[in-house]
XYZ file of C-alpha atoms in Angstrom:
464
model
C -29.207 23.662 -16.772
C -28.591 20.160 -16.461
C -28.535 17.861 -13.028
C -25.259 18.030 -12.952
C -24.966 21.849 -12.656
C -27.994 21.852 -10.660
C -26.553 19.705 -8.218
C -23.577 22.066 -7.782
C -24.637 25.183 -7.541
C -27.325 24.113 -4.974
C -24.595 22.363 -2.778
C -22.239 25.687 -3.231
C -25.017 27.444 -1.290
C -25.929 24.672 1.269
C -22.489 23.430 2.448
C -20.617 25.019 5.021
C -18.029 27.522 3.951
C -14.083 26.416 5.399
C -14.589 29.457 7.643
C -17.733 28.464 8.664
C -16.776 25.072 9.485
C -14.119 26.466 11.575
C -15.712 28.450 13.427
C -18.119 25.806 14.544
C -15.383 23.469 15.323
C -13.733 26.303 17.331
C -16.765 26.665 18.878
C -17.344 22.902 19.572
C -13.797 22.670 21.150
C -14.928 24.810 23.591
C -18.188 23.600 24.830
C -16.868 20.151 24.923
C -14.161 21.236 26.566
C -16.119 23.113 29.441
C -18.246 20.387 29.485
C -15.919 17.699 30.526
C -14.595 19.726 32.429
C -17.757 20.417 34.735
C -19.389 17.022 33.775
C -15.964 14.759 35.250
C -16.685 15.605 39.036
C -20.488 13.908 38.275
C -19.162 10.903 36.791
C -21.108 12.103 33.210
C -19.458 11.580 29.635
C -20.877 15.008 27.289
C -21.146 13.943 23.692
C -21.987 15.790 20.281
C -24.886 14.495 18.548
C -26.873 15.894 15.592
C -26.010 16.982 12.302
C -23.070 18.960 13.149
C -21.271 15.479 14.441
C -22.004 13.383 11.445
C -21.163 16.308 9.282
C -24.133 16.546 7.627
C -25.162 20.185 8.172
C -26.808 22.978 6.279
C -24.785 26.122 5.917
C -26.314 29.022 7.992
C -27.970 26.402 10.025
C -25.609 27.296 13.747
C -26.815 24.456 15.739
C -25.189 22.072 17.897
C -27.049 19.263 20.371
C -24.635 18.261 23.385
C -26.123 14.725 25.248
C -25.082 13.674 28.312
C -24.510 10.518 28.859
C -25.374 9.084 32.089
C -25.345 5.193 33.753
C -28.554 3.347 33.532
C -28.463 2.897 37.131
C -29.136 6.299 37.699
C -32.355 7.183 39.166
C -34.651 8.957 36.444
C -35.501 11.772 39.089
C -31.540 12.487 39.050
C -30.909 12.240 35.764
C -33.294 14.883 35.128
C -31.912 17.715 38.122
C -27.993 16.906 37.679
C -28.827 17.220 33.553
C -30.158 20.527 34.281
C -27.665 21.428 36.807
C -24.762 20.710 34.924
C -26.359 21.802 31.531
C -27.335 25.331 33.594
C -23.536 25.188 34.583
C -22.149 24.687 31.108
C -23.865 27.613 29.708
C -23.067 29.940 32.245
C -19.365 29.554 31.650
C -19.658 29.860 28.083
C -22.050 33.129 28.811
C -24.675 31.882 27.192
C -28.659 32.154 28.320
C -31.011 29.394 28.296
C -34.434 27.987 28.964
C -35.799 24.860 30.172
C -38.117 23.215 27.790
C -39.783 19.614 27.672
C -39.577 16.166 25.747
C -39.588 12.828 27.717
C -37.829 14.420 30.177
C -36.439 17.869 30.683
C -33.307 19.608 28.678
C -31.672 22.815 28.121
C -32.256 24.982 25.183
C -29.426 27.777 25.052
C -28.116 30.546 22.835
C -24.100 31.078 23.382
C -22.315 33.989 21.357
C -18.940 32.902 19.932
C -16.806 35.071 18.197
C -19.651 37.539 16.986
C -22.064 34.393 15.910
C -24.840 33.550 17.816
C -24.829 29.482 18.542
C -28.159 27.238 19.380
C -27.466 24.741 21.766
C -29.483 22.109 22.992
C -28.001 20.113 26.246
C -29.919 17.034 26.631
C -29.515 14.235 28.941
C -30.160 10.493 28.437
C -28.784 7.415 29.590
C -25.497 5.602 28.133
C -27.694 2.403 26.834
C -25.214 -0.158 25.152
C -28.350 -2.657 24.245
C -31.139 -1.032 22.693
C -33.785 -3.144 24.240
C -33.239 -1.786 27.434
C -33.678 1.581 26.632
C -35.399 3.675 29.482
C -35.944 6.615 27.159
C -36.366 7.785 23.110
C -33.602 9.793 23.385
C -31.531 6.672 24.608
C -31.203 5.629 21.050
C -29.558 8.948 19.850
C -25.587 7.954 20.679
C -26.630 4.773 18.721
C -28.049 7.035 15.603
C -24.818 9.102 15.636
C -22.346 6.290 15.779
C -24.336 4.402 13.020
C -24.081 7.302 10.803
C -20.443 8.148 10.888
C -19.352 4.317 10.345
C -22.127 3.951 6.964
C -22.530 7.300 5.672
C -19.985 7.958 2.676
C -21.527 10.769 1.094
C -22.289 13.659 3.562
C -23.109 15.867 0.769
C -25.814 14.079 -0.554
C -27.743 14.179 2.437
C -27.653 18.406 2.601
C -28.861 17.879 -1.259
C -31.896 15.332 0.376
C -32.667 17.694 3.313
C -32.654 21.092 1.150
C -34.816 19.041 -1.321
C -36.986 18.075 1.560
C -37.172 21.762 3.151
C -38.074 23.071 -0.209
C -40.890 21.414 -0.563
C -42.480 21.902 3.063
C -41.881 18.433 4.587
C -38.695 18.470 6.600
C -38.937 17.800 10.498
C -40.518 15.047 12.038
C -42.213 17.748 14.838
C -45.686 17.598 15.222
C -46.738 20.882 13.186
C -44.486 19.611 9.886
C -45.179 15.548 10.143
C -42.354 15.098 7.401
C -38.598 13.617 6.598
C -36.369 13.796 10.011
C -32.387 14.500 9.084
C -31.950 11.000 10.490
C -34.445 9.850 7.958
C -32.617 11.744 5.452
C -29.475 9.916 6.396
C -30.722 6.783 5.823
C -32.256 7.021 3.009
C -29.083 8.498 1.527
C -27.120 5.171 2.960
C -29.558 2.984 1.587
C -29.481 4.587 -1.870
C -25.902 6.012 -2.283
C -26.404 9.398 -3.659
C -29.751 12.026 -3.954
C -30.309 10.729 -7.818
C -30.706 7.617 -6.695
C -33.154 7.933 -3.977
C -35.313 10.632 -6.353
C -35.144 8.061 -9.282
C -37.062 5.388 -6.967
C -39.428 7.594 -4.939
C -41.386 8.421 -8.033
C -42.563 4.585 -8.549
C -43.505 5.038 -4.432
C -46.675 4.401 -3.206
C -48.334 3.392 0.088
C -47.066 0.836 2.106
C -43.319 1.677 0.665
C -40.967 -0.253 3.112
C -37.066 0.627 3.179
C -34.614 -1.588 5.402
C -31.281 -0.968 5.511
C -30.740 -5.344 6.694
C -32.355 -7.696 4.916
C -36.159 -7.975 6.370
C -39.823 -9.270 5.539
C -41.008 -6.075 4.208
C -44.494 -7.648 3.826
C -44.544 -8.989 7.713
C -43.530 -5.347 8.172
C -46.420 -3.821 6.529
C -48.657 -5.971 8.752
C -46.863 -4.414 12.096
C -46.286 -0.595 10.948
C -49.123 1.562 10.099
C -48.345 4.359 7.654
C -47.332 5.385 4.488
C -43.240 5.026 4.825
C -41.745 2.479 7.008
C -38.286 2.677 7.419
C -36.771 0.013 10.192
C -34.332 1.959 11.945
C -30.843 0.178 11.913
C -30.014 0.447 15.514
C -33.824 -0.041 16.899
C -35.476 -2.708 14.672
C -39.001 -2.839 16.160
C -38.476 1.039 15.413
C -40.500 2.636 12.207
C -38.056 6.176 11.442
C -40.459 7.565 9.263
C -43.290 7.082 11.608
C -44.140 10.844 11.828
C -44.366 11.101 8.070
C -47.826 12.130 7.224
C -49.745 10.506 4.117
C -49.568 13.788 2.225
C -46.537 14.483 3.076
C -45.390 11.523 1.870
C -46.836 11.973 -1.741
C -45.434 15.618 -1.686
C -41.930 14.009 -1.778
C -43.404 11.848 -4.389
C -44.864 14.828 -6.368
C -41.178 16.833 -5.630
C -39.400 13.628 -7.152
C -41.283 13.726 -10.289
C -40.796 17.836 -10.841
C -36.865 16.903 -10.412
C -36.810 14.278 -12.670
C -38.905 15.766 -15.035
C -36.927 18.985 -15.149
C -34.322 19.579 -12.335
C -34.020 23.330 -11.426
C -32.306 24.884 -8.136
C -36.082 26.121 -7.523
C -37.376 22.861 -6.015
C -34.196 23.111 -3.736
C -34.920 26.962 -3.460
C -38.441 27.928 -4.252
C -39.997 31.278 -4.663
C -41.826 32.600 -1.628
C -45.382 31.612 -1.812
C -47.694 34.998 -2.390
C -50.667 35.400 -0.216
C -54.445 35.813 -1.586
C -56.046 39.216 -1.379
C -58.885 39.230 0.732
C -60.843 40.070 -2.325
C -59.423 36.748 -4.139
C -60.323 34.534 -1.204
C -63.698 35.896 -1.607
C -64.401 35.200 -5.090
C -62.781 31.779 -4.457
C -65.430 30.884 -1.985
C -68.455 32.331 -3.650
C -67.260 30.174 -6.771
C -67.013 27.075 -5.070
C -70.572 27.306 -3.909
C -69.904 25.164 -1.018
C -70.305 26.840 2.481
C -67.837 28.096 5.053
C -67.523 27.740 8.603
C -64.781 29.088 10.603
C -64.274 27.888 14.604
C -61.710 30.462 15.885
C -60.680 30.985 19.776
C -57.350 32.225 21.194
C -54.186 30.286 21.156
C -53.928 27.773 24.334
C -50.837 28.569 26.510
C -49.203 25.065 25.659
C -46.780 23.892 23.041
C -46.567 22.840 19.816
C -45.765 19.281 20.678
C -49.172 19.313 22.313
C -51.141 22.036 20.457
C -51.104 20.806 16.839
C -51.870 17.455 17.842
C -54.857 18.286 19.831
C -56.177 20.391 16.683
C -55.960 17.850 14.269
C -57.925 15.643 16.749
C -60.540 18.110 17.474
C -61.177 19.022 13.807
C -61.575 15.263 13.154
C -64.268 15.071 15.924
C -66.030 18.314 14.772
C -66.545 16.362 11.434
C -67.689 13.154 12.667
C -69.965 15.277 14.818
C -71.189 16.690 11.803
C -71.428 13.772 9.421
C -73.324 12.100 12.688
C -75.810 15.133 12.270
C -76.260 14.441 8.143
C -73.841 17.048 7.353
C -70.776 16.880 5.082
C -67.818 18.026 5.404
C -66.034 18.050 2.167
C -62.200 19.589 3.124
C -61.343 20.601 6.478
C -57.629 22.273 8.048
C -56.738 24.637 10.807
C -54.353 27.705 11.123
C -52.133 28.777 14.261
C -51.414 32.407 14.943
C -52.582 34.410 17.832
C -55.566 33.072 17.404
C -56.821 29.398 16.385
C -58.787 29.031 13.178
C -60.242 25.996 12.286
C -61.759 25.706 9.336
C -64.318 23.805 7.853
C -65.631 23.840 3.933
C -68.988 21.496 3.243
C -70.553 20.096 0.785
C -73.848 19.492 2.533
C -74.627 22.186 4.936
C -78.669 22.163 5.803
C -80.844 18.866 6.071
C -84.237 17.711 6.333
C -86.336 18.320 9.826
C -86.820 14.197 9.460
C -84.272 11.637 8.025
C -85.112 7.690 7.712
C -83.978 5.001 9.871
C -83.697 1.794 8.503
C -84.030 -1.078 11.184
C -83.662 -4.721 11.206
C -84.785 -7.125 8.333
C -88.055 -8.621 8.928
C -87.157 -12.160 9.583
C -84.969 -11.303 12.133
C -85.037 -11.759 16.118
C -84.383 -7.713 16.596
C -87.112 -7.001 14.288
C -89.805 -6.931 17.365
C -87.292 -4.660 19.814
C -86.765 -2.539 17.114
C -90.574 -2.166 16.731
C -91.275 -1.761 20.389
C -88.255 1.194 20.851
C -90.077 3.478 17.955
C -93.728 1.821 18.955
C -94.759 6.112 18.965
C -92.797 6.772 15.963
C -93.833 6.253 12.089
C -93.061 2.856 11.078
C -92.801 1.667 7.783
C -91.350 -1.107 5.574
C -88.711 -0.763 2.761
C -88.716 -3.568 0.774
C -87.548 -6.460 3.691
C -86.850 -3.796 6.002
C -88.625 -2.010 8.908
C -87.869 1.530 8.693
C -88.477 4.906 10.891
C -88.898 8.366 10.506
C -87.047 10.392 13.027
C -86.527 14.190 13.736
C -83.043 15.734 13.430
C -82.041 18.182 16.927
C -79.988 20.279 13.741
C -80.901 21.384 10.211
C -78.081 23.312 10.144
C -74.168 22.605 10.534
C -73.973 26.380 11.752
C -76.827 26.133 14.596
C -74.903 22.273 15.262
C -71.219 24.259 15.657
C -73.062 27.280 17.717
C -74.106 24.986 20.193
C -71.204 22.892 20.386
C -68.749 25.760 21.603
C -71.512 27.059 24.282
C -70.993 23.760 25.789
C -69.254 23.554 29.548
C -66.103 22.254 29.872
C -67.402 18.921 30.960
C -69.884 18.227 28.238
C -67.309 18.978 25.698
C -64.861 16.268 27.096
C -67.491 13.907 26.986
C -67.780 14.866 23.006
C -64.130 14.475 22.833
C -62.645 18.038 22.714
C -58.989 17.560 24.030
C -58.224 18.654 27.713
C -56.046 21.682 26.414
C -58.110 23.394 24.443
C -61.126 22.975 25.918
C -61.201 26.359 27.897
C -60.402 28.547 25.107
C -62.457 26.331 22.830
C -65.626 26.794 24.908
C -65.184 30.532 23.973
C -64.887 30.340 20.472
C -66.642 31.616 18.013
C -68.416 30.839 14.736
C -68.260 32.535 11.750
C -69.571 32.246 8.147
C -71.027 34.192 5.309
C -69.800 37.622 5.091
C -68.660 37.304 8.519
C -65.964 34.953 6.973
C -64.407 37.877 5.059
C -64.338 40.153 7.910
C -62.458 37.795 9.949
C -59.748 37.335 6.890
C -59.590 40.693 6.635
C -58.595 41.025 10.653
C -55.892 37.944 10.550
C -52.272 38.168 9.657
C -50.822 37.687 5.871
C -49.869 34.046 6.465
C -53.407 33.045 6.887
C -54.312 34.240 3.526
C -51.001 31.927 2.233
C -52.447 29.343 4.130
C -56.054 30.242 1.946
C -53.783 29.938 -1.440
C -52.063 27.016 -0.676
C -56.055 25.143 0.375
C -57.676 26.643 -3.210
C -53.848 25.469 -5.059
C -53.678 22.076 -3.915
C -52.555 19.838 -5.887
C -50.683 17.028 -5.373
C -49.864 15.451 -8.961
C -47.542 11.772 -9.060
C -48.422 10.552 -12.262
C-alpha cells in the first residue's frame, strides 16, 4: 500500500463522521447557549477552546473544553469561586455530574449525556488577557492558542494524521506521566510544515537541540535560553518553549516513528498491534541472562495525582541512584511502574563492593596537601604517583543492605536525603525485593507490569 492509500484509509477512521460532527455541534449549541445564558448576569464571556473549536479532533474522541473568560481586574480569589459557581451551574442545567479537580487554579471536570452519547467537559476559568505579557495565569494564553490556530491552520486533517501518528507511537500529551507532543504542538508543527509528509520527511534528519519557529528567530540564541531536546517558540508567547514537556526519548521515538514511515508507511504505525505482556517465566529467564542484579523498591500508591505523583518518582529514582553511585554502586538502567502499588525498579551493573575503597587527596605541592593529611592523620596514608591518597571503609558492600536501610529511615531523615514530601510516608514503608523474591512479586502484580517488563528488555530506539 502506498502513502497515498495509507494516508486515506487512516484519516477515514480518525475523522469525524457528518453525524458525528453534528451531534457535537448540536451538543455545543447547547452548552454555549446555557452558558451565556447563566454567565451574562456575572459579566463573564464562555468560549470553546480545544480541539473541537479549531476542528482538529479525533473521531470517538467526545470532548469539549468551555473557558471562561473573565476581566483581569478580577480578584484571583473570585475568579476561582464564581468559575466554579457558574461552571457547577452550567452542568446542572445540562444534567450533567462533575468534579472539581486542580491546575493553577481550580476547574470543573464534567460528564453531560446528550442524545444517548456521553460528553467530557472541562469548564475552566482564566482571565480575558489581550497582551500576553501580562498574563496572570498559563491558562491565560489558551484564547490566544485557539484564535492563532483558526486564522493559520489550512489543513485540519493533517494534524488528526500528526496526532494519531503521535498516539501510535506512545508520545502524545504533554501530562506529566506521557512527557510527549501536545495537540497544540501538533498544530504547529503542521502550520509550520504544511502537511504530515512534510513534517515526517524533516524529523528524520532531527537531532538535539532541533529549534522550530513559526517567525523568523535566532534559533542558536534560542538554544542558549531553552533547555531540551525540541524547542518550539510558541507564536502567541515568544519567551514560551511549546514542546517544553517533550522528554529526550520521547523525542527520538518520533524520530525513530519518522524513519519506520518513511521507510515503509503502513496504517500500523498510525494503528499498532497491542503490545503482548511477558510471562512471568520469560521475565525470569530475561533477568537470569542478563546477569546483572535486580532490585525492586515497591510501597502503595500515594493519595495524590498524577500531576504530582509521576514527577516525584522520577525524582526519587534519580536520587536512589546517585545515592547508590555515591556508595560505589552502579546502576546501569533504572524506571518505575504505577498501579496499586509503586514499583520502582532498579537493574545494576555493579551491585557489591570492597569493605575499603581509595581516596585520592590533594597533589603534593599543594597548600591543602597538609589539611588533607591532618583530617585522615589515623587513617592509612599513602602516595600515588604526585598524589596523597587514603584508604577508607565503605558503611555498604551491598546496594541491597544500602536500599534496606534507606526505606527504614523516618520521615525526616529521608527529606534530608531528598525523598519528595508526597511520597515519603508510603515510601518509608516500602519494601525491597530481589532474587527470587523478584519473581514472586511479578507474579502478584497486574498484566501491564509485565508489558511494562517487555517494553524495558525490547528497547530499542533505532534513527539511523
Amino acid at each position: 500500500m502506498g502513502k497515498n492509500d495509507v494516508l486515506r484509509s487512516v484519516l477515514s477512521s480518525i475523522r469525524p463522521s457528518k453525524i458525528e460532527r453534528d451531534h457535537a455541534e448540536m451538543f455545543a449549541l447547547k452548552l454555549i447557549m446555557v452558558s451565556k445564558q447563566i454567565s451574562k448576569s456575572y459579566s463573564i464571556e464562555p468560549m470553546f477552546v480545544g480541539s473541537y473549536e479549531k476542528n482538529t479532533w479525533l473521531a470517538g474522541n467526545d470532548e469539549l473544553d468551555l473557558f471562561l473568560l473573565f476581566s483581569p481586574s478580577t480578584h484571583r480569589k473570585k475568579l476561582e469561586e464564581q468559575g466554579l459557581e457558574i461552571a457547577k451551574k452550567i452542568i446542572n442545567q445540562m444534567g450533567g455530574t462533575y468534579q472539581k479537580k486542580y491546575s493553577e487554579h481550580p476547574y470543573l471536570c464534567a460528564t453531560v449525556k446528550f442524545e444517548g452519547i456521553e460528553f467530557d467537559v472541562d469548564i475552566v476559568p482564566c482571565y480575558d488577557i489581550k497582551e500576553l505579557k501580562k498574563i496572570k495565569s498559563a491558562v491565560d494564553r489558551t484564547p490566544h492558542h485557539v484564535r492563532f490556530v483558526k486564522k493559520n491552520l489550512l489543513l485540519p486533517d493533517e494534524v488528526r494524521l500528526l496526532k494519531q501518528f503521535c498516539k501510535a507511537a506512545g508520545i502524545y500529551g504533554a501530562d506529566v506521566k506521557t512527557n510527549g507532543f501536545s495537540g497544540y504542538l501538533c498544530e504547529l508543527m503542521i502550520i509550520n510544515y504544511g502537511k504530515f509528509e512534510n513534517c515526517i520527511k524533516d524529523a528524520i534528519k532531527w537531532r538535539a537541540p532541533t529549534v522550530m519557529t513559526i517567525t523568523e528567530m535566532d534559533k542558536k540564541k534560542l538554544i542558549d535560553v531553552y533547555k531540551g531536546p525540541f524547542i518550539v517558540i510558541d507564536p502567541v508567547d515568544l519567551n514560551r518553549n511549546v514542546a517544553a514537556a517533550v522528554s529526550i526519548e520521547n523525542f527520538y521515538k518520533f524520530i525513530e516513528a519518522a524513519r519506520k514511515y518513511m521507510n515503509k508507511p503502513s496504517e500500523k504505525l498510525f494503528f499498532p498491534d497491542k503490545v503482548k505482556s511477558y510471562s512471568v517465566n520469560e521475565i525470569g529467564k530475561e533477568i537470569a541472562n542478563r546477569g546483572t542484579r535486580w532490585y525492586a523498591i515497591k510501597f502503595d500508591k500515594p493519595d495524590v495525582t498524577d500531576d504530582i505523583l509521576y514527577p516525584q518518582m522520577r525524582r526519587c529514582e534519580n536520587i536512589i541512584e546517585k545515592i547508590m553511585n555515591e556508595d560505589g554502586f552502579e546502576v546501569m538502567r533504572k524506571d518505575f511502574y504505577v498501579g496499586e502499588l509503586c514499583v520502582m525498579l532498579f537493574e545494576m551493573e555493579n551491585w557489591e563492593v570492597p569493605r575499603v575503597f581509595k581516596n585520592i587527596g590533594p597533589n603534593i605541592y599543594t597548600k591543602h596537601a597538609e589539611e588533607f593529611l591532618k583530617h585522615y592523620k589515623d587513617r592509612k596514608i599513602f602516595l600515588e604517583g604526585e598524589y596523597w591518597a587514603v584508604e577508607l571503609e565503605r558503611k555498604y558492600t551491598t546496594a541491597l543492605h544500602l536500599l534496606k536501610d534507606l526505606v527504614s529511615n523516618t520521615d525526616a531523615k529521608l527529606k534530608e536525603k531528598g525523598i519528595p514530601s508526597k511520597i515519603v510516608s508510603n515510601f518509608k514503608n516500602a519494601s525491597v525485593v530481589s532474587g527470587s523474591d523478584m519473581i514472586k512479586l511479578i507474579e502478584k502484580l497486574p498484566e501491564d507490569f509485565r508489558v511494562f517488563m517487555r517494553n524495558w528488555f525490547e528497547k530499542d530506539i533505532d534513527i539511523v
